[in-house]
mmCIF file of C-alpha atoms in Angstrom:
data_model
loop_
_atom_site.group_PDB
_atom_site.id
_atom_site.type_symbol
_atom_site.label_atom_id
_atom_site.label_comp_id
_atom_site.label_asym_id
_atom_site.label_seq_id
_atom_site.Cartn_x
_atom_site.Cartn_y
_atom_site.Cartn_z
ATOM 1 C CA MET A 1 -5.919 -13.437 -12.667
ATOM 2 C CA ILE A 2 -2.942 -11.214 -11.881
ATOM 3 C CA ARG A 3 -0.609 -12.152 -9.039
ATOM 4 C CA ARG A 4 2.972 -11.769 -7.914
ATOM 5 C CA LEU A 5 5.187 -14.601 -9.092
ATOM 6 C CA THR A 6 7.051 -16.729 -6.562
ATOM 7 C CA PRO A 7 10.072 -19.015 -6.925
ATOM 8 C CA ALA A 8 7.595 -21.851 -7.615
ATOM 9 C CA ASP A 9 6.739 -20.037 -10.894
ATOM 10 C CA ALA A 10 10.349 -20.067 -12.118
ATOM 11 C CA ALA A 11 9.852 -22.605 -14.926
ATOM 12 C CA ALA A 12 6.809 -20.793 -16.328
ATOM 13 C CA TYR A 13 8.585 -17.425 -16.010
ATOM 14 C CA SER A 14 11.690 -18.722 -17.801
ATOM 15 C CA ALA A 15 9.529 -20.064 -20.630
ATOM 16 C CA ILE A 16 7.584 -16.833 -21.177
ATOM 17 C CA ARG A 17 10.739 -14.733 -20.881
ATOM 18 C CA ARG A 18 12.408 -16.887 -23.534
ATOM 19 C CA ASP A 19 9.340 -16.536 -25.796
ATOM 20 C CA ALA A 20 9.429 -12.768 -25.308
ATOM 21 C CA LEU A 21 13.100 -12.463 -26.230
ATOM 22 C CA LEU A 22 12.765 -14.725 -29.259
ATOM 23 C CA GLY A 23 9.422 -13.352 -30.462
ATOM 24 C CA GLU A 24 10.108 -9.644 -29.859
ATOM 25 C CA PRO A 25 13.915 -9.362 -30.069
ATOM 26 C CA PHE A 26 13.932 -5.584 -30.555
ATOM 27 C CA ALA A 27 11.605 -4.892 -27.608
ATOM 28 C CA PHE A 28 14.169 -5.851 -24.969
ATOM 29 C CA GLY A 29 17.666 -4.680 -24.144
ATOM 30 C CA THR A 30 18.717 -8.286 -23.532
ATOM 31 C CA SER A 31 19.296 -10.983 -26.104
ATOM 32 C CA PRO A 32 18.231 -14.582 -25.442
ATOM 33 C CA ASP A 33 21.902 -15.522 -24.969
ATOM 34 C CA GLU A 34 22.463 -12.825 -22.341
ATOM 35 C CA ASP A 35 19.213 -13.302 -20.452
ATOM 36 C CA VAL A 36 19.580 -13.694 -16.716
ATOM 37 C CA ALA A 37 16.433 -15.845 -16.534
ATOM 38 C CA ARG A 38 17.590 -18.357 -19.132
ATOM 39 C CA SER A 39 17.798 -21.059 -16.509
ATOM 40 C CA VAL A 40 15.064 -22.022 -14.098
ATOM 41 C CA LEU A 41 17.547 -21.824 -11.205
ATOM 42 C CA ARG A 42 18.426 -18.209 -12.040
ATOM 43 C CA ALA A 43 14.742 -17.345 -12.433
ATOM 44 C CA ARG A 44 13.993 -18.920 -9.050
ATOM 45 C CA ARG A 45 16.695 -16.778 -7.409
ATOM 46 C CA MET A 46 15.475 -13.632 -9.131
ATOM 47 C CA LEU A 47 11.851 -14.254 -8.101
ATOM 48 C CA ALA A 48 12.999 -14.731 -4.485
ATOM 49 C CA ASP A 49 14.969 -11.445 -4.516
ATOM 50 C CA LYS A 50 13.165 -8.829 -2.394
ATOM 51 C CA GLN A 51 14.363 -6.034 -4.718
ATOM 52 C CA ASN A 52 12.240 -7.516 -7.532
ATOM 53 C CA ALA A 53 8.520 -8.065 -7.810
ATOM 54 C CA VAL A 54 7.352 -9.810 -10.954
ATOM 55 C CA PHE A 55 3.652 -9.962 -11.701
ATOM 56 C CA GLY A 56 2.071 -12.517 -13.968
ATOM 57 C CA ALA A 57 -1.235 -12.800 -15.779
ATOM 58 C CA PHE A 58 -2.732 -16.276 -15.791
ATOM 59 C CA GLU A 59 -5.335 -17.028 -18.489
ATOM 60 C CA PRO A 60 -5.136 -19.890 -17.155
ATOM 61 C CA ASP A 61 -1.430 -20.360 -18.014
ATOM 62 C CA LEU A 62 1.131 -17.595 -17.629
ATOM 63 C CA SER A 63 0.324 -15.237 -20.502
ATOM 64 C CA GLY A 64 2.015 -11.983 -19.508
ATOM 65 C CA VAL A 65 4.577 -10.535 -17.109
ATOM 66 C CA VAL A 66 5.963 -7.250 -15.833
ATOM 67 C CA GLY A 67 8.604 -6.559 -13.212
ATOM 68 C CA VAL A 68 9.173 -3.808 -10.670
ATOM 69 C CA ARG A 69 12.651 -3.274 -9.276
ATOM 70 C CA ARG A 70 13.425 -0.838 -6.479
ATOM 71 C CA GLN A 71 16.839 0.771 -6.462
ATOM 72 C CA SER A 72 18.982 -0.724 -3.699
ATOM 73 C CA ARG A 73 21.457 2.093 -3.053
ATOM 74 C CA LYS A 74 20.502 4.306 -0.111
ATOM 75 C CA LYS A 75 20.375 7.574 -2.078
ATOM 76 C CA LEU A 76 18.320 5.977 -4.859
ATOM 77 C CA ARG A 77 15.784 3.993 -2.820
ATOM 78 C CA HIS A 78 13.081 6.506 -3.701
ATOM 79 C CA LYS A 79 13.196 5.207 -7.288
ATOM 80 C CA ALA A 80 11.777 2.060 -8.829
ATOM 81 C CA GLU A 81 11.562 0.913 -12.431
ATOM 82 C CA LEU A 82 9.165 -1.137 -14.482
ATOM 83 C CA TRP A 83 10.892 -3.728 -16.638
ATOM 84 C CA GLY A 84 10.318 -6.805 -18.760
ATOM 85 C CA MET A 85 6.728 -6.134 -19.847
ATOM 86 C CA TYR A 86 5.443 -8.806 -22.195
ATOM 87 C CA VAL A 87 2.063 -10.272 -23.153
ATOM 88 C CA ARG A 88 1.789 -13.327 -25.393
ATOM 89 C CA LEU A 89 0.503 -12.490 -28.864
ATOM 90 C CA GLU A 90 -2.733 -14.466 -28.476
ATOM 91 C CA GLU A 91 -3.639 -12.522 -25.293
ATOM 92 C CA ARG A 92 -2.994 -9.036 -26.662
ATOM 93 C CA GLY A 93 -5.929 -6.668 -27.049
ATOM 94 C CA ARG A 94 -7.783 -8.147 -24.055
ATOM 95 C CA GLY A 95 -6.586 -5.740 -21.350
ATOM 96 C CA VAL A 96 -3.943 -8.087 -19.920
ATOM 97 C CA GLY A 97 -1.173 -5.507 -20.297
ATOM 98 C CA ARG A 98 -3.259 -2.848 -18.545
ATOM 99 C CA GLN A 99 -3.987 -5.205 -15.652
ATOM 100 C CA LEU A 100 -0.304 -6.050 -15.295
ATOM 101 C CA MET A 101 0.683 -2.380 -15.311
ATOM 102 C CA GLU A 102 -1.983 -1.532 -12.734
ATOM 103 C CA ALA A 103 -0.708 -4.290 -10.419
ATOM 104 C CA ALA A 104 2.910 -3.139 -10.821
ATOM 105 C CA ILE A 105 2.036 0.516 -10.198
ATOM 106 C CA ALA A 106 -0.059 -0.379 -7.137
ATOM 107 C CA TYR A 107 2.845 -2.412 -5.764
ATOM 108 C CA ALA A 108 5.294 0.471 -6.282
ATOM 109 C CA ARG A 109 2.912 2.862 -4.505
ATOM 110 C CA GLU A 110 2.799 0.521 -1.497
ATOM 111 C CA GLN A 111 6.581 0.552 -1.097
ATOM 112 C CA ASP A 112 7.594 2.887 1.695
ATOM 113 C CA GLY A 113 9.643 5.770 0.343
ATOM 114 C CA VAL A 114 9.197 5.117 -3.395
ATOM 115 C CA ARG A 115 8.421 8.459 -5.018
ATOM 116 C CA LEU A 116 9.462 7.895 -8.623
ATOM 117 C CA LEU A 117 8.564 5.045 -10.969
ATOM 118 C CA HIS A 118 10.482 4.826 -14.246
ATOM 119 C CA LEU A 119 9.227 3.067 -17.336
ATOM 120 C CA VAL A 120 11.890 2.410 -19.936
ATOM 121 C CA VAL A 121 10.681 1.508 -23.411
ATOM 122 C CA THR A 122 12.723 0.149 -26.312
ATOM 123 C CA GLU A 123 11.620 1.363 -29.734
#
């Protein structure tokens, strides 16, 4: 099941984000020490922020995430970006990543005025 995460999911989000940064350190621009979601309180605030939409895959526990962030400045509000894509190793190869991306893209399309969706990938 894919759904948008809420502040009630903050502990699970923090845990998977930490796993992602520790398990795939070169896949993210943030180190575990710099991560904004390192505390449950910060994750709760971020998940409540209307500029962010984070989607999670539940298999039945949280097994993957991806975020969509719309630019907040008036002249850039037509842009959004995909960020923080991660699927736990044991769930890879089952289509979870595709489902997460489809949910994030559908969400971006629903946002009034969004015309450009950026995906940034770290090699």
